[in-house]
């Protein structure tokens, strides 16, 4: 068996130890004689798995007791609609920061339900930076302020948490959740699709302060209602049980690695190695303002884009795969989430140096 270094933006690599454990437990989970996939979600065994997953996530992220953790479905994209439905709470306007393609999708969806004030946009400069706190044009009575701390496609990551005063702060952390410690108490709600830093696609994690629950738009489907989900411990219907089980294994793996502080040190080192390789070689370029460069998604271009296909083919022969940039921006993108070993980044850096020597 040979495993490649997979730089996909998502679904992305999972820790090998987690996959191996899932494989060991596949046919007979803990002596039950069945796979976890085959169990009732309301049975004692699966309930214990779900509760442990929640407890471990709470511990790893330091989520205060007055926050609910919801395990939902529909990806982060469904949250784009659920957020206005649940969080407008009688108000008509919400603030959104536009730092890229996912911000724009969130904004377009919210506009179906309310007036959207663009608190800041970096579109003019080609989404290569984030706005500073001073540049935010906040609405004092907005229902909430939404932003994306890490824009996955162009690799722009905020280096601060916006201060919105009394206006609830909502963050789509799909591509940087669990990559470093974060003060959850600064947010009214955090959400993330699982397929990057949590587990398999199909699961969506919502972390929400309790006082935000319960005042939904009349049209809100029950499955989209955070209060109903919270009151039913995320089991209003059948949850994505296998995804939840695997997410639980990932949370336990994170604890075993030393938690988010330890992950942050590794992630920072991995990102620095890659950006240094890009900055020190004129053959490669990354357009993002240095202090807003993502630790998780590193886009870069080659000096000659006619060599893109060769780069990708040669990389693949070295076991370095899924480096093609998003179709909207072209070039390359290396996504280096928690499960990407540092050796994978070292191998990519080595390949890049060799490639530019031969083709540059
Ligand atoms: N938000 C961000 C920041 C993302 O990166 C993505 C997916 N790449 C999404 C939302 C959409 O997620 P999903 O496919 O889970 O709906």
Coordinates of C-alpha atoms and ligand atoms in Angstrom, one line a residue:
X1 CA 0.0 0.0 0.0
X2 CA 1.3 3.5 -0.8
X3 CA -0.5 6.6 0.4
X4 CA 0.1 9.9 -1.5
X5 CA 0.3 13.4 -0.1
X6 CA -3.1 14.8 -1.0
X7 CA -3.2 18.6 -1.1
X8 CA -7.0 18.7 -1.9
X9 CA -8.9 21.6 -0.5
X10 CA -11.7 19.2 0.5
X11 CA -12.6 16.5 0.9
X12 CA -9.1 16.4 2.2
X13 CA -6.6 14.0 3.9
X14 CA -7.6 12.4 7.2
X15 CA -5.0 11.3 9.8
X16 CA -3.7 7.9 8.9
X17 CA -4.1 6.7 12.5
X18 CA -7.8 7.6 12.3
X19 CA -8.3 5.7 9.1
X20 CA -6.5 2.7 10.5
X21 CA -8.7 2.7 13.6
X22 CA -11.8 3.0 11.5
X23 CA -10.6 0.1 9.4
X24 CA -9.9 -2.1 12.6
X25 CA -13.4 -1.2 13.9
X26 CA -15.2 -1.5 10.6
X27 CA -16.7 -5.0 10.9
X28 CA -17.1 -5.3 14.7
X29 CA -17.3 -2.1 16.7
X30 CA -16.1 -2.7 20.2
X31 CA -17.4 -6.3 20.3
X32 CA -20.9 -5.4 19.2
X33 CA -20.7 -7.7 16.2
X34 CA -21.7 -4.9 13.9
X35 CA -20.3 -1.8 12.1
X36 CA -21.0 1.5 13.7
X37 CA -22.8 2.3 10.4
X38 CA -25.3 -0.5 11.0
X39 CA -26.3 0.7 14.5
X40 CA -29.4 2.6 15.6
X41 CA -28.6 6.2 16.2
X42 CA -30.7 6.1 19.3
X43 CA -29.0 3.0 20.8
X44 CA -26.7 3.1 23.8
X45 CA -23.6 2.4 21.8
X46 CA -24.0 5.1 19.2
X47 CA -25.3 7.6 21.7
X48 CA -22.0 7.1 23.7
X49 CA -20.0 7.7 20.5
X50 CA -21.9 11.0 19.8
X51 CA -21.6 12.2 23.3
X52 CA -17.9 11.5 23.4
X53 CA -17.4 13.3 20.1
X54 CA -19.2 16.3 21.4
X55 CA -17.3 16.3 24.7
X56 CA -13.9 16.0 23.0
X57 CA -14.7 18.8 20.6
X58 CA -15.8 20.9 23.5
X59 CA -12.5 20.2 25.3
X60 CA -10.3 20.6 22.2
X61 CA -11.8 24.0 21.3
X62 CA -12.5 25.2 24.8
X63 CA -16.2 25.7 24.0
X64 CA -17.9 27.3 27.0
X65 CA -20.9 25.6 28.6
X66 CA -23.4 28.2 27.4
X67 CA -22.8 27.1 23.8
X68 CA -24.5 24.2 22.0
X69 CA -22.7 22.0 19.6
X70 CA -25.0 20.8 16.7
X71 CA -24.1 18.1 14.3
X72 CA -26.0 18.9 11.1
X73 CA -26.1 18.1 7.4
X74 CA -26.2 20.0 4.2
X75 CA -22.7 21.4 4.3
X76 CA -21.6 24.9 5.0
X77 CA -23.7 26.0 2.0
X78 CA -26.9 25.2 3.8
X79 CA -25.8 27.3 6.7
X80 CA -25.7 30.3 4.3
X81 CA -29.6 30.1 4.4
X82 CA -30.0 28.8 7.9
X83 CA -28.1 31.8 9.4
X84 CA -30.6 34.5 8.3
X85 CA -33.5 32.2 9.1
X86 CA -32.4 31.6 12.6
X87 CA -30.4 34.8 13.5
X88 CA -32.3 37.7 12.0
X89 CA -34.6 37.5 15.0
X90 CA -37.1 40.1 13.8
X91 CA -34.4 42.4 12.3
X92 CA -34.1 43.3 8.6
X93 CA -30.4 43.9 8.1
X94 CA -27.2 41.9 8.5
X95 CA -23.6 42.9 8.0
X96 CA -21.3 40.7 5.8
X97 CA -17.6 41.1 5.0
X98 CA -16.7 40.1 1.4
X99 CA -13.3 38.6 1.2
X100 CA -13.8 36.1 -1.6
X101 CA -15.8 33.6 -3.4
X102 CA -17.4 31.9 -0.4
X103 CA -18.3 35.2 1.2
X104 CA -20.1 36.1 -2.0
X105 CA -22.1 32.8 -1.9
X106 CA -23.0 33.5 1.7
X107 CA -24.1 37.1 0.8
X108 CA -26.1 36.0 -2.2
X109 CA -28.1 33.5 -0.1
X110 CA -28.6 36.0 2.8
X111 CA -30.0 38.6 0.3
X112 CA -33.0 36.3 -0.2
X113 CA -34.0 36.9 3.4
X114 CA -32.7 40.4 4.4
X115 CA -30.9 43.6 3.5
X116 CA -27.2 42.9 3.4
X117 CA -24.8 45.6 4.3
X118 CA -21.3 44.9 3.0
X119 CA -19.2 45.9 5.9
X120 CA -16.1 45.7 3.8
X121 CA -15.0 44.2 0.5
X122 CA -11.6 43.3 -0.9
X123 CA -13.0 42.5 -4.3
X124 CA -11.4 45.5 -6.0
X125 CA -7.9 44.3 -5.2
X126 CA -8.7 40.8 -6.4
X127 CA -9.3 39.3 -3.0
X128 CA -5.7 39.3 -2.0
X129 CA -6.1 40.8 1.5
X130 CA -8.5 41.2 4.4
X131 CA -9.9 44.5 5.7
X132 CA -8.6 45.9 9.0
X133 CA -10.9 46.5 12.0
X134 CA -10.8 50.2 11.2
X135 CA -12.0 49.6 7.6
X136 CA -15.2 47.8 8.8
X137 CA -18.3 49.8 8.2
X138 CA -20.6 48.2 10.7
X139 CA -24.4 48.7 11.1
X140 CA -25.1 49.4 14.8
X141 CA -28.4 47.5 14.8
X142 CA -27.5 44.7 12.4
X143 CA -28.9 41.3 13.4
X144 CA -25.4 39.8 13.1
X145 CA -22.1 40.2 11.3
X146 CA -20.9 37.4 9.1
X147 CA -17.4 36.7 7.9
X148 CA -15.1 34.0 6.7
X149 CA -11.9 33.9 8.7
X150 CA -10.2 31.8 6.0
X151 CA -11.2 32.1 2.4
X152 CA -10.3 28.6 1.0
X153 CA -10.0 29.5 -2.7
X154 CA -7.6 32.4 -2.6
X155 CA -5.9 31.6 0.7
X156 CA -6.7 34.8 2.7
X157 CA -6.9 34.4 6.5
X158 CA -7.8 37.1 9.0
X159 CA -5.1 37.6 11.7
X160 CA -7.6 39.0 14.1
X161 CA -11.2 38.5 15.3
X162 CA -13.4 41.5 14.3
X163 CA -14.9 43.5 17.1
X164 CA -18.6 44.0 16.5
X165 CA -19.6 45.4 19.9
X166 CA -23.0 44.1 20.7
X167 CA -23.8 42.8 17.3
X168 CA -23.5 39.0 17.2
X169 CA -20.4 37.7 15.3
X170 CA -20.9 34.7 13.0
X171 CA -18.0 32.9 11.4
X172 CA -17.7 30.3 8.6
X173 CA -14.6 28.4 9.8
X174 CA -15.0 25.6 7.2
X175 CA -11.3 25.7 6.3
X176 CA -9.6 26.8 9.4
X177 CA -11.5 25.3 12.3
X178 CA -9.2 23.3 14.7
X179 CA -6.1 24.7 13.0
X180 CA -5.2 26.8 16.0
X181 CA -6.7 27.9 19.3
X182 CA -9.6 30.4 19.0
X183 CA -11.5 32.2 21.7
X184 CA -15.0 30.8 21.1
X185 CA -16.6 33.3 23.5
X186 CA -15.9 36.1 21.0
X187 CA -18.4 34.5 18.6
X188 CA -22.2 34.0 18.7
X189 CA -21.9 31.2 16.2
X190 CA -19.2 29.3 14.4
X191 CA -19.9 26.7 11.7
X192 CA -17.9 24.4 9.4
X193 CA -18.4 21.8 6.9
X194 CA -16.5 18.7 8.0
X195 CA -14.6 17.7 4.9
X196 CA -11.4 19.7 5.6
X197 CA -10.3 19.6 9.2
X198 CA -13.0 17.5 10.9
X199 CA -13.9 14.3 9.0
X200 CA -15.8 13.1 6.0
X201 CA -18.1 15.2 3.9
X202 CA -21.8 15.1 5.0
X203 CA -21.4 16.4 8.5
X204 CA -21.6 20.1 9.4
X205 CA -20.6 21.4 12.8
X206 CA -22.5 24.4 14.4
X207 CA -21.3 25.9 17.6
X208 CA -23.9 28.5 18.9
X209 CA -24.4 30.5 22.0
X210 CA -27.7 29.5 23.7
X211 CA -29.2 32.9 23.8
X212 CA -29.2 33.0 20.0
X213 CA -31.7 30.1 19.8
X214 CA -35.4 30.1 19.4
X215 CA -36.5 33.1 17.4
X216 CA -36.7 31.8 13.8
X217 CA -38.5 33.0 10.7
X218 CA -41.9 31.4 10.4
X219 CA -40.9 29.7 7.1
X220 CA -37.9 27.9 8.7
X221 CA -38.0 24.1 8.1
X222 CA -37.7 22.1 11.3
X223 CA -34.4 20.6 10.0
X224 CA -33.0 24.1 9.6
X225 CA -34.1 25.2 13.1
X226 CA -31.1 25.4 15.5
X227 CA -33.4 25.3 18.5
X228 CA -35.1 22.1 17.4
X229 CA -31.7 20.6 16.6
X230 CA -30.4 21.6 20.0
X231 CA -33.5 20.4 21.9
X232 CA -33.0 17.0 20.2
X233 CA -29.3 16.7 20.7
X234 CA -28.8 16.8 16.9
X235 CA -31.0 13.7 16.6
X236 CA -34.3 15.2 15.4
X237 CA -33.8 12.9 12.5
X238 CA -31.1 10.3 11.7
X239 CA -27.8 12.1 11.8
X240 CA -24.9 11.1 9.5
X241 CA -23.7 8.5 12.0
X242 CA -20.5 7.3 10.3
X243 CA -19.3 10.9 9.7
X244 CA -20.0 11.7 13.3
X245 CA -18.1 8.6 14.5
X246 CA -15.1 9.5 12.3
X247 CA -15.2 13.1 13.5
X248 CA -15.1 11.8 17.0
X249 CA -11.9 9.8 16.1
X250 CA -10.4 13.0 14.7
X251 CA -11.2 15.0 17.9
X252 CA -9.6 12.2 20.0
X253 CA -6.6 12.2 17.6
X254 CA -6.2 16.0 18.1
X255 CA -6.2 15.6 21.9
X256 CA -3.5 12.9 21.5
X257 CA -1.4 15.3 19.4
X258 CA -1.4 17.8 22.3
X259 CA -4.5 19.9 21.2
X260 CA -4.8 23.0 19.2
X261 CA -1.7 24.8 20.5
X262 CA 0.5 21.9 19.3
X263 CA -1.4 21.8 16.0
X264 CA -0.9 25.6 15.6
X265 CA 2.8 25.3 16.0
X266 CA 3.0 22.6 13.3
X267 CA 0.6 24.4 11.0
X268 CA 2.5 27.6 11.2
X269 CA 5.8 25.8 10.5
X270 CA 4.3 24.0 7.5
X271 CA 2.9 27.2 6.1
X272 CA 6.1 29.1 6.6
X273 CA 8.1 26.5 4.8
X274 CA 5.8 26.7 1.8
X275 CA 5.6 30.5 1.6
X276 CA 9.4 30.7 2.0
X277 CA 9.8 28.4 -0.9
X278 CA 7.5 30.5 -3.0
X279 CA 9.0 33.9 -1.9
X280 CA 12.6 32.8 -2.4
X281 CA 12.2 31.6 -5.9
X282 CA 11.1 34.0 -8.6
X283 CA 9.6 31.1 -10.5
X284 CA 6.8 31.0 -8.0
X285 CA 4.4 33.7 -6.7
X286 CA 1.6 34.2 -4.2
X287 CA -0.3 37.4 -4.4
X288 CA -1.8 37.6 -0.9
X289 CA -0.7 40.3 1.5
X290 CA 1.8 38.7 3.8
X291 CA 0.0 39.1 7.1
X292 CA -3.2 37.7 5.7
X293 CA -1.7 34.6 4.2
X294 CA -3.6 31.4 5.1
X295 CA -2.0 28.7 7.1
X296 CA -4.3 26.2 5.5
X297 CA -4.6 27.0 1.8
X298 CA -1.6 28.2 -0.1
X299 CA -2.3 29.2 -3.7
X300 CA 0.7 29.9 -6.0
X301 CA 1.4 30.4 -9.7
X302 CA 4.3 29.4 -11.9
X303 CA 6.1 32.1 -13.8
X304 CA 5.0 30.4 -17.0
X305 CA 1.5 28.9 -16.9
X306 CA 2.2 26.8 -19.9
X307 CA 4.1 24.6 -17.5
X308 CA 1.1 24.1 -15.2
X309 CA 0.1 20.7 -16.7
X310 CA 3.7 19.5 -16.6
X311 CA 4.1 20.6 -12.9
X312 CA 0.9 18.6 -12.0
X313 CA 1.9 15.5 -13.9
X314 CA 5.5 15.5 -12.5
X315 CA 4.2 16.2 -9.0
X316 CA 1.9 13.2 -9.2
X317 CA 4.7 10.9 -10.1
X318 CA 6.3 12.0 -6.8
X319 CA 3.1 11.2 -4.9
X320 CA 2.1 14.8 -4.6
X321 CA -1.5 15.1 -5.8
X322 CA -4.5 17.5 -6.1
X323 CA -2.4 20.6 -6.5
X324 CA -4.4 22.2 -9.2
X325 CA -5.8 25.6 -8.2
X326 CA -9.5 26.3 -8.0
X327 CA -11.1 26.7 -11.4
X328 CA -11.9 30.3 -10.7
X329 CA -8.2 31.3 -10.2
X330 CA -6.1 28.7 -11.9
X331 CA -2.5 28.1 -10.9
X332 CA -1.8 25.8 -8.0
X333 CA -3.1 25.5 -4.5
X334 CA -1.7 23.3 -1.7
X335 CA -4.2 22.8 1.1
X336 CA -2.3 21.7 4.2
X337 CA -4.8 21.0 6.9
X338 CA -4.0 19.3 10.2
X339 CA -3.8 15.8 8.7
X340 CA -1.1 16.8 6.1
X341 CA 2.1 15.6 7.7
X342 CA 5.0 18.0 7.7
X343 CA 6.9 15.5 5.6
X344 CA 4.3 16.1 2.9
X345 CA 5.1 19.8 2.8
X346 CA 8.8 19.1 2.9
X347 CA 8.3 16.8 -0.1
X348 CA 6.4 19.5 -2.0
X349 CA 9.0 22.1 -1.2
X350 CA 11.7 19.8 -2.5
X351 CA 9.8 19.0 -5.7
X352 CA 9.2 22.7 -6.3
X353 CA 12.8 23.6 -6.0
X354 CA 13.8 20.8 -8.4
X355 CA 11.1 21.7 -10.9
X356 CA 12.1 25.3 -11.1
X357 CA 15.7 24.4 -11.5
X358 CA 14.8 22.2 -14.4
X359 CA 12.2 24.4 -16.0
X360 CA 12.7 27.9 -14.7
Ligands
LIG1 N1 -17.4 28.0 3.1 C1 -16.0 27.8 2.9 C2 -15.1 28.7 3.5 C3 -15.6 26.7 2.1 O1 -14.3 26.5 1.9 C4 -16.6 25.8 1.5 C5 -16.2 24.6 0.7 N2 -15.0 24.5 0.2 C6 -17.9 26.1 1.7 C7 -18.3 27.1 2.5 C8 -19.0 25.2 1.1 O2 -19.0 24.0 1.9 P1 -19.9 22.8 1.6 O3 -19.4 22.1 0.4 O4 -19.8 22.0 2.8 O5 -21.3 23.3 1.4

